[in-house]
mmCIF file of C-alpha atoms in Angstrom:
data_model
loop_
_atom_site.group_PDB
_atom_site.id
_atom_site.type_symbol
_atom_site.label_atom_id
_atom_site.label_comp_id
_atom_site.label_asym_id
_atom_site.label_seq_id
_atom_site.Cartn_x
_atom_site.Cartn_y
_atom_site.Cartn_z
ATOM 1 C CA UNK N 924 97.422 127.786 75.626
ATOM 2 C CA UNK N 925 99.707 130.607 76.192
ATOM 3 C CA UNK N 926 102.810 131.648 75.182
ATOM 4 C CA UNK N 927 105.654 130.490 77.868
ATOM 5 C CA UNK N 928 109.801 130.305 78.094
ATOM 6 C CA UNK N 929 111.469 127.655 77.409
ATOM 7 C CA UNK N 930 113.445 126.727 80.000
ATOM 8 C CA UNK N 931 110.355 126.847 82.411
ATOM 9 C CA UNK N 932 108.285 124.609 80.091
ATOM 10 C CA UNK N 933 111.182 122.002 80.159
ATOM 11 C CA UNK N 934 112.008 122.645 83.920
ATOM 12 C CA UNK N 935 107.997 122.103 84.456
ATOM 13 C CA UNK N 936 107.434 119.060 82.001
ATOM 14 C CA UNK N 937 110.262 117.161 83.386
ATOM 15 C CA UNK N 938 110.348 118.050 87.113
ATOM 16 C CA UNK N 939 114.443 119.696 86.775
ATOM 17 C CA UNK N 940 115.217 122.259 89.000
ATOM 18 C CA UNK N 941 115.234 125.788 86.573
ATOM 19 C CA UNK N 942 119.328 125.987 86.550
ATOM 20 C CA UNK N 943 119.075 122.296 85.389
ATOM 21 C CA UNK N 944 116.763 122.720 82.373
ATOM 22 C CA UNK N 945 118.770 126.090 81.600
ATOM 23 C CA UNK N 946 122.516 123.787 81.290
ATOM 24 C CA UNK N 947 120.211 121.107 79.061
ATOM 25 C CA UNK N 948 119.414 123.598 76.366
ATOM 26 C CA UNK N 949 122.792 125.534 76.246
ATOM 27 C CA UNK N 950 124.138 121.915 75.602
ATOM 28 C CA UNK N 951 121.565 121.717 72.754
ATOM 29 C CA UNK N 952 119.863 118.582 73.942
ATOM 30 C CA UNK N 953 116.246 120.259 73.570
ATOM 31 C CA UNK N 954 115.178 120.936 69.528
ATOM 32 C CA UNK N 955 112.352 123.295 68.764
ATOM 33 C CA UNK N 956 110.383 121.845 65.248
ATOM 34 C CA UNK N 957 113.436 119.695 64.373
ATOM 35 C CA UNK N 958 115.731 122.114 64.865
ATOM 36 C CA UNK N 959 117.921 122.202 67.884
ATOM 37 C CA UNK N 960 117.483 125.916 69.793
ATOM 38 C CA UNK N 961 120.170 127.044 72.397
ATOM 39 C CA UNK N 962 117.865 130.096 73.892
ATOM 40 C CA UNK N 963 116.607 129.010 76.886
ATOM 41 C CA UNK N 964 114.053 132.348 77.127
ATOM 42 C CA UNK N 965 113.085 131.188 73.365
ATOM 43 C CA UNK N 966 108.777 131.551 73.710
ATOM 44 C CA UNK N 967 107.329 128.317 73.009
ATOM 45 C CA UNK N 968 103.477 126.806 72.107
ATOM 46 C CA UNK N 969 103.781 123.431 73.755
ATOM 47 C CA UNK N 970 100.181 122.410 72.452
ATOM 48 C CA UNK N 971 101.542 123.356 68.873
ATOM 49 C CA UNK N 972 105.332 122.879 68.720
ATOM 50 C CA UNK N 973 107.005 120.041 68.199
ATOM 51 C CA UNK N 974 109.463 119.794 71.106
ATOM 52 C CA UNK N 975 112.105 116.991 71.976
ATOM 53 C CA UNK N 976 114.170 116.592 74.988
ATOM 54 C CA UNK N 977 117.273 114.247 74.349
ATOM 55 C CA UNK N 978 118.026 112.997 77.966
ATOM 56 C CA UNK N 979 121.919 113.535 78.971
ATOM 57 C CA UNK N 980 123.808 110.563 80.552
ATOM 58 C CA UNK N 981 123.175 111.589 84.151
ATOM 59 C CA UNK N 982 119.236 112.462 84.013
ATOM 60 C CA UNK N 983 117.456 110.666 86.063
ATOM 61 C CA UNK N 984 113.201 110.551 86.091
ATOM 62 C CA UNK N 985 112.074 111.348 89.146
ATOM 63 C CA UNK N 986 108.564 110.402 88.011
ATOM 64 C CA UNK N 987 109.807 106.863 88.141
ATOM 65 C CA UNK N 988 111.328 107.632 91.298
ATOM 66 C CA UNK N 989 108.150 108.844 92.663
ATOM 67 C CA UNK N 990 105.851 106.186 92.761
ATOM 68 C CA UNK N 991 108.180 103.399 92.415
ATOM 69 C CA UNK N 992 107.938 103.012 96.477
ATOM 70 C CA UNK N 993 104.242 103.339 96.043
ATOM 71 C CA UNK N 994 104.106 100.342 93.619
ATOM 72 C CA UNK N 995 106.247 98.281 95.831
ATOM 73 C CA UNK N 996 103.620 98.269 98.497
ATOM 74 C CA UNK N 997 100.630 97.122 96.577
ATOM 75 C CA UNK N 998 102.631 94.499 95.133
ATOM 76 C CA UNK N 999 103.542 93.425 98.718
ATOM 77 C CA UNK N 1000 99.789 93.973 99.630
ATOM 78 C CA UNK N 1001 99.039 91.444 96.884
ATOM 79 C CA UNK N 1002 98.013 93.657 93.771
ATOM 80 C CA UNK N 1003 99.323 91.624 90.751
ATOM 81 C CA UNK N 1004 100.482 93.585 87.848
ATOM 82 C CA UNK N 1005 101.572 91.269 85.628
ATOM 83 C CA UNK N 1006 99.604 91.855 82.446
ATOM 84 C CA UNK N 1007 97.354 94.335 83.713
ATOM 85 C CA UNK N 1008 96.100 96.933 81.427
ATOM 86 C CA UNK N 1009 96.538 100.391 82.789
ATOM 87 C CA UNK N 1010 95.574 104.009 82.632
ATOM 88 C CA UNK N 1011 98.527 106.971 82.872
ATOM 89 C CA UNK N 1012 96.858 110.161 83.247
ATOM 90 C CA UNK N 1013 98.862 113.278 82.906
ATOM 91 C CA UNK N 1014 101.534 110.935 81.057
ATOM 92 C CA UNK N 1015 103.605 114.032 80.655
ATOM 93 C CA UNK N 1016 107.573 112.269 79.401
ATOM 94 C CA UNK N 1017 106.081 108.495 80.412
ATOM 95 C CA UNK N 1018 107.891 108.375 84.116
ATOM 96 C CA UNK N 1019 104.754 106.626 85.386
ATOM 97 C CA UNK N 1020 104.725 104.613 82.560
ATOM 98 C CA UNK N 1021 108.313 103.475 82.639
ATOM 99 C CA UNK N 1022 107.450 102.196 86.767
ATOM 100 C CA UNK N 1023 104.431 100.014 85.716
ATOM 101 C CA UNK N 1024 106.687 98.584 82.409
ATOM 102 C CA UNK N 1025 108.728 97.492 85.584
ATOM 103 C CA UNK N 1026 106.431 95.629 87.174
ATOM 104 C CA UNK N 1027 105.306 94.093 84.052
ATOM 105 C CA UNK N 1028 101.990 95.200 83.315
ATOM 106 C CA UNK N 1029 100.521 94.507 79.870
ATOM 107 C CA UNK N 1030 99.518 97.344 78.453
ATOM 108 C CA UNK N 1031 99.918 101.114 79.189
ATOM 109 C CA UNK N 1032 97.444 104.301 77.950
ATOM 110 C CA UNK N 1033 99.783 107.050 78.179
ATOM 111 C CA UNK N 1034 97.553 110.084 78.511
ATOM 112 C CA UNK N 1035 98.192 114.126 78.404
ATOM 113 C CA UNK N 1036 96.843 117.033 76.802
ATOM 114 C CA UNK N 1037 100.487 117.859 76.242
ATOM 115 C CA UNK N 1038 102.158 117.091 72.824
ATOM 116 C CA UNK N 1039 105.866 115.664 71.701
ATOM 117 C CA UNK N 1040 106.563 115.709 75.330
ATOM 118 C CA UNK N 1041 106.703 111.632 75.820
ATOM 119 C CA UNK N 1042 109.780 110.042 76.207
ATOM 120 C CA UNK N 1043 111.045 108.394 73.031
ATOM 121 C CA UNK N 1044 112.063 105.511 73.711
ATOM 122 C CA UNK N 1045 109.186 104.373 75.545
ATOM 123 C CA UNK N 1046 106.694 105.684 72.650
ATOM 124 C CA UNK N 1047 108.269 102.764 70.237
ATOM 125 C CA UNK N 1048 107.380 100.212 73.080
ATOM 126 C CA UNK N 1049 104.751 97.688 71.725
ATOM 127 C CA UNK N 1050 103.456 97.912 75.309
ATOM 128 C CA UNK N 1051 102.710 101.595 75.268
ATOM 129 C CA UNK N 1052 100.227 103.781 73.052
ATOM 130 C CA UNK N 1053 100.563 107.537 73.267
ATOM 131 C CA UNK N 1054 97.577 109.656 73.313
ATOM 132 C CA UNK N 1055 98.402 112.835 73.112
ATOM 133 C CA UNK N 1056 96.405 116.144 73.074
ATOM 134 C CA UNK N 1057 93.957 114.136 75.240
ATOM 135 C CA UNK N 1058 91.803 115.702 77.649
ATOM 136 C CA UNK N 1059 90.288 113.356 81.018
ATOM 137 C CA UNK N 1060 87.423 115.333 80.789
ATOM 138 C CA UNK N 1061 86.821 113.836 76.923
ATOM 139 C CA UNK N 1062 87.930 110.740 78.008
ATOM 140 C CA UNK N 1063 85.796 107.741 75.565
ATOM 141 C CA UNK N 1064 85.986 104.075 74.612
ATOM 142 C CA UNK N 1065 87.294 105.434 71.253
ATOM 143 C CA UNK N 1066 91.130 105.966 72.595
ATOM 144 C CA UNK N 1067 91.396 102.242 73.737
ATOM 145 C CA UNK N 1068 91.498 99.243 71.754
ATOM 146 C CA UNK N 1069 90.505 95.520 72.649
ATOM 147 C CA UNK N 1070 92.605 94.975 75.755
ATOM 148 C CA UNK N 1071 90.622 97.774 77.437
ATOM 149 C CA UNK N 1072 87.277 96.655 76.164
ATOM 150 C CA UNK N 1073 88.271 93.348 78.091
ATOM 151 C CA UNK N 1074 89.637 94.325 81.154
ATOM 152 C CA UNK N 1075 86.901 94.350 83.934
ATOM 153 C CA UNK N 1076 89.025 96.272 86.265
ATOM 154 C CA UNK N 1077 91.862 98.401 84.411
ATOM 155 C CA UNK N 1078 94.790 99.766 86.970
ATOM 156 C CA UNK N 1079 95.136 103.759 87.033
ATOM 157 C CA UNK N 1080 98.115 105.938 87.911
ATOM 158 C CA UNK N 1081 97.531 109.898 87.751
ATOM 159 C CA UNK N 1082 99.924 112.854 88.278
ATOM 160 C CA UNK N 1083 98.355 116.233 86.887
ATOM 161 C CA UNK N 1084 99.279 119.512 87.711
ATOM 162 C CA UNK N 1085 97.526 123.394 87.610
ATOM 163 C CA UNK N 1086 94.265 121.614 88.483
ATOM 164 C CA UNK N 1087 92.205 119.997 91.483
ATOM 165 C CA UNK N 1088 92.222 116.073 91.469
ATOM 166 C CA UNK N 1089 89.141 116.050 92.677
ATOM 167 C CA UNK N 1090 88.391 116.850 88.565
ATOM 168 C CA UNK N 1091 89.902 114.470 87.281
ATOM 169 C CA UNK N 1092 88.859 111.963 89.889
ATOM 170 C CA UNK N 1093 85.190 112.606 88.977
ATOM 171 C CA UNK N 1094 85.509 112.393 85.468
ATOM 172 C CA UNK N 1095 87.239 109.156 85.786
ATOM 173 C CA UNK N 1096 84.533 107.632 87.580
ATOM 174 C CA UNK N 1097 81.614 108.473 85.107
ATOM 175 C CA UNK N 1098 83.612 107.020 82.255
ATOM 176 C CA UNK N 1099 83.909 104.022 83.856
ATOM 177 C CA UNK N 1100 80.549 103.886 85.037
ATOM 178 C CA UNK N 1101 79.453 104.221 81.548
ATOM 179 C CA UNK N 1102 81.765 100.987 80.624
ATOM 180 C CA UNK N 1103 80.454 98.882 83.536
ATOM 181 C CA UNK N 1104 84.094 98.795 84.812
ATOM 182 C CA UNK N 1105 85.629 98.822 88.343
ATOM 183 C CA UNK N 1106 89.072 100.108 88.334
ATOM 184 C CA UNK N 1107 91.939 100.969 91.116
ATOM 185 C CA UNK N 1108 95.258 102.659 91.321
ATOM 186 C CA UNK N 1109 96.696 105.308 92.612
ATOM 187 C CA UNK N 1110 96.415 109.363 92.371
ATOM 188 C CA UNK N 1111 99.252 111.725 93.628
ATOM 189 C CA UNK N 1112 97.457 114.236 95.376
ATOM 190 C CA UNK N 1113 99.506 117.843 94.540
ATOM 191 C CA UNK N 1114 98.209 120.014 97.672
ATOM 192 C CA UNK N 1115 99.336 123.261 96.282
ATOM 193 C CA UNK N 1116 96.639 122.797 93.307
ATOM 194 C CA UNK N 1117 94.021 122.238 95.603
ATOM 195 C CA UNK N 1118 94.398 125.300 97.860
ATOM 196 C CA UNK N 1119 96.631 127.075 95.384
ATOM 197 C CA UNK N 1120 94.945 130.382 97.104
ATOM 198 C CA UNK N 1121 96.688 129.380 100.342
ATOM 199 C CA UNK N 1122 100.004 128.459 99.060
ATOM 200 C CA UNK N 1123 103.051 130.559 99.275
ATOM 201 C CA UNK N 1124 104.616 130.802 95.676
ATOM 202 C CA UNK N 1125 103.302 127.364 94.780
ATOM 203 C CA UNK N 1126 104.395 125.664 98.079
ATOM 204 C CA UNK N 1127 101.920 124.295 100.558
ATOM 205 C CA UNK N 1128 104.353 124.830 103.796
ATOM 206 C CA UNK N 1129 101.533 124.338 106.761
ATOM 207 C CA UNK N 1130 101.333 120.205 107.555
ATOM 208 C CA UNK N 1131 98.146 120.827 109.505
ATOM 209 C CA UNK N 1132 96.615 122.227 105.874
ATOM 210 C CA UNK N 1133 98.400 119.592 104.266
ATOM 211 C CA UNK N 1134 96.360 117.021 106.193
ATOM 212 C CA UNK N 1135 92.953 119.094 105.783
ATOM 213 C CA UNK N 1136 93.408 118.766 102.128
ATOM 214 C CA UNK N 1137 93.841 114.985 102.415
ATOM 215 C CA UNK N 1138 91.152 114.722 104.551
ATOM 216 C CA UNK N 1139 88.738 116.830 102.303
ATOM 217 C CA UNK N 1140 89.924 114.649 99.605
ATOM 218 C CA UNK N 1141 89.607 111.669 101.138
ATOM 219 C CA UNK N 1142 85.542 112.809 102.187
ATOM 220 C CA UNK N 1143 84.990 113.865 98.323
ATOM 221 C CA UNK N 1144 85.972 110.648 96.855
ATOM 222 C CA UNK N 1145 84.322 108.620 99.415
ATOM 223 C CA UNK N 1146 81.230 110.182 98.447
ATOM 224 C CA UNK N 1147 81.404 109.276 95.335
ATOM 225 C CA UNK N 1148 81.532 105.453 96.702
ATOM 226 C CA UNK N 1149 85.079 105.206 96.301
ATOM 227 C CA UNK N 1150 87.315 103.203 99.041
ATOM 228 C CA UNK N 1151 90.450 104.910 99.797
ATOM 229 C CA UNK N 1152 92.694 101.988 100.813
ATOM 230 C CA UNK N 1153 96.146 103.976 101.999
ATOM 231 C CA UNK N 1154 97.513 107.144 101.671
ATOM 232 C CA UNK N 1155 101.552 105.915 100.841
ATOM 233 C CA UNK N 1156 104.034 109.791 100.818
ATOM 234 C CA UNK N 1157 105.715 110.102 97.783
ATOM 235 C CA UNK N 1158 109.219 108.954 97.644
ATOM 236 C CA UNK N 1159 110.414 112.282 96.673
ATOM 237 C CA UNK N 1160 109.368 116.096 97.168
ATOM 238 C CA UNK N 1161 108.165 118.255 94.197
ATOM 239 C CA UNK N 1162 110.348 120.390 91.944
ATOM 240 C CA UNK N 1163 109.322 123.266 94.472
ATOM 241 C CA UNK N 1164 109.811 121.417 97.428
ATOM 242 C CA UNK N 1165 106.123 120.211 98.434
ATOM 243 C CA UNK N 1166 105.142 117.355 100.054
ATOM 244 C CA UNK N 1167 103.025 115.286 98.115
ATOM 245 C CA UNK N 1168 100.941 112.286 98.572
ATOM 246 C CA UNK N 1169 99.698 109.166 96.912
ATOM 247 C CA UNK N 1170 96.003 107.988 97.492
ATOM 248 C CA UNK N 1171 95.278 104.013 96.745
ATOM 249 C CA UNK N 1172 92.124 104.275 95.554
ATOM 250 C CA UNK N 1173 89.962 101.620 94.886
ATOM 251 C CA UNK N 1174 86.624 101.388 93.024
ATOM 252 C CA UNK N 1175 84.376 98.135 93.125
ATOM 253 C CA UNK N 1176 81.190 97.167 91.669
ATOM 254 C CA UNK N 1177 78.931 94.182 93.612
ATOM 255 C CA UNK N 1178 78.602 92.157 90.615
ATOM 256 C CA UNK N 1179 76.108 89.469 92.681
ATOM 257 C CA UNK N 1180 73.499 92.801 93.660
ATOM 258 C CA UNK N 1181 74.185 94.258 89.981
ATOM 259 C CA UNK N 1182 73.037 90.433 88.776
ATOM 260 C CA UNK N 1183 70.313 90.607 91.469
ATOM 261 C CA UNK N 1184 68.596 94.153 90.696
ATOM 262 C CA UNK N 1185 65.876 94.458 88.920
ATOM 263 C CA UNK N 1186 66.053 95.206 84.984
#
């Protein structure tokens, strides 16, 4: 991984507009190895530095904020979380994470390839384990411990960013396969990473392309013998401004013909 500033790694990682992420390191809440750094242009390795974010008063995840609405309605459509083991891929600081702890799901698999990044407070949660430096496209039994092995039908919330979710979406469903497990949940669908050549600075600004992406992604996972249940808008925009979109997806296995087949 490259070389990048600062300020637009913490503007990026936490979803702050750039002025925002600028005022948080001049006030020294960010620390760079241990030591706190006041250079917001300071080059960074996030996939080899140790770097912390110590949340001011007034910040507010808008991660959380995100898919909280989405939650709401599957809960009203009957989805129970209570207890449920889950899946958080593209973890990134745990806003995800912290909306299913409200709902009070069992267990949460915070996943990124990203390192330090996780909020703090929800790392020391006995209902949370960090896996950091974790790729999707790796993804094995190995990383999850008993509760997983037991769950016939884990829950799954995704957010990734700078690639299609069409990749992650696919690797997803082979691992499972492999287990034997159904899962559902649901996948925020970034447009401007699935047509980034059509985007203007990152922003996806055309609705009719908007919906041709859904569309397209709606086909793709369908094909892959997925059910997409609802498409549910995000309660808030992106950091740039772009529309984004939730898919409830849900995959199920017909354990009665899987009985029935023939070994």
């Amino acid at each position: 991984m490259a070389s990048q500033r600062l300020d637009e790694w913490l503007s990026e990682a936490y979803d702050l507009e750039l002025p925002v992420a600028r005022s948080y390191i001049l006030q020294g809440l960010v620390s760079l190895n241990g030591s706190p750094v006041h250079q917001a242009g300071r080059r960074i390795r996030p996939d080899r530095d140790d770097i912390q974010f110590r949340k001011p008063a007034d910040y507010r995840n808008r991660g959380t904020a995100k898919i909280r609405t989405a939650l709401h309605r599957l809960r009203d459509c009957g989805v129970e979380f209570a207890e449920q083991t889950c899946l958080d891929i593209g973890a990134s600081h745990g806003g995800f994470t912290a909306a299913l702890l409200e709902q009070g799901v069992g267990h949460v698999y915070a996943i990124d390839v990203a390192y330090g990044i996780f909020d703090f407070d929800l790392r020391r949660r006995a209902e949370v384990t960090v896996l950091e430096r974790k790729n999707i496209k790796s993804i094995e039994t190995s990383w999850f411990g008993s509760d997983f092995e037991l769950c016939s039908k884990p829950f799954v919330v995704c957010d990734v960013s700078f690639l299609s979710l069409r990749s992650v979406v696919q690797h997803l469903l082979e691992f499972m396969k492999r287990c034997g497990k159904q899962f559902q949940g649901l996948f925020l669908l970034k447009h401007q990473f699935e047509a980034s050549e059509r985007s203007e600075a990152g922003v996806i600004r055309d609705s009719e392309l908007r919906f041709s992406l859904e569309r397209e992604f709606q086909e793709f996972v369908e094909n892959l013998g997925i059910r997409v249940v609802e498409r549910i808008p995000s309660a808030l925009p992106g950091r740039k401004g772009n529309q984004e979109t939730f898919f409830w997806l849900d995959y199920s296995i017909d354990l009665d013909k899987t009985a029935s087949s023939p070994s």
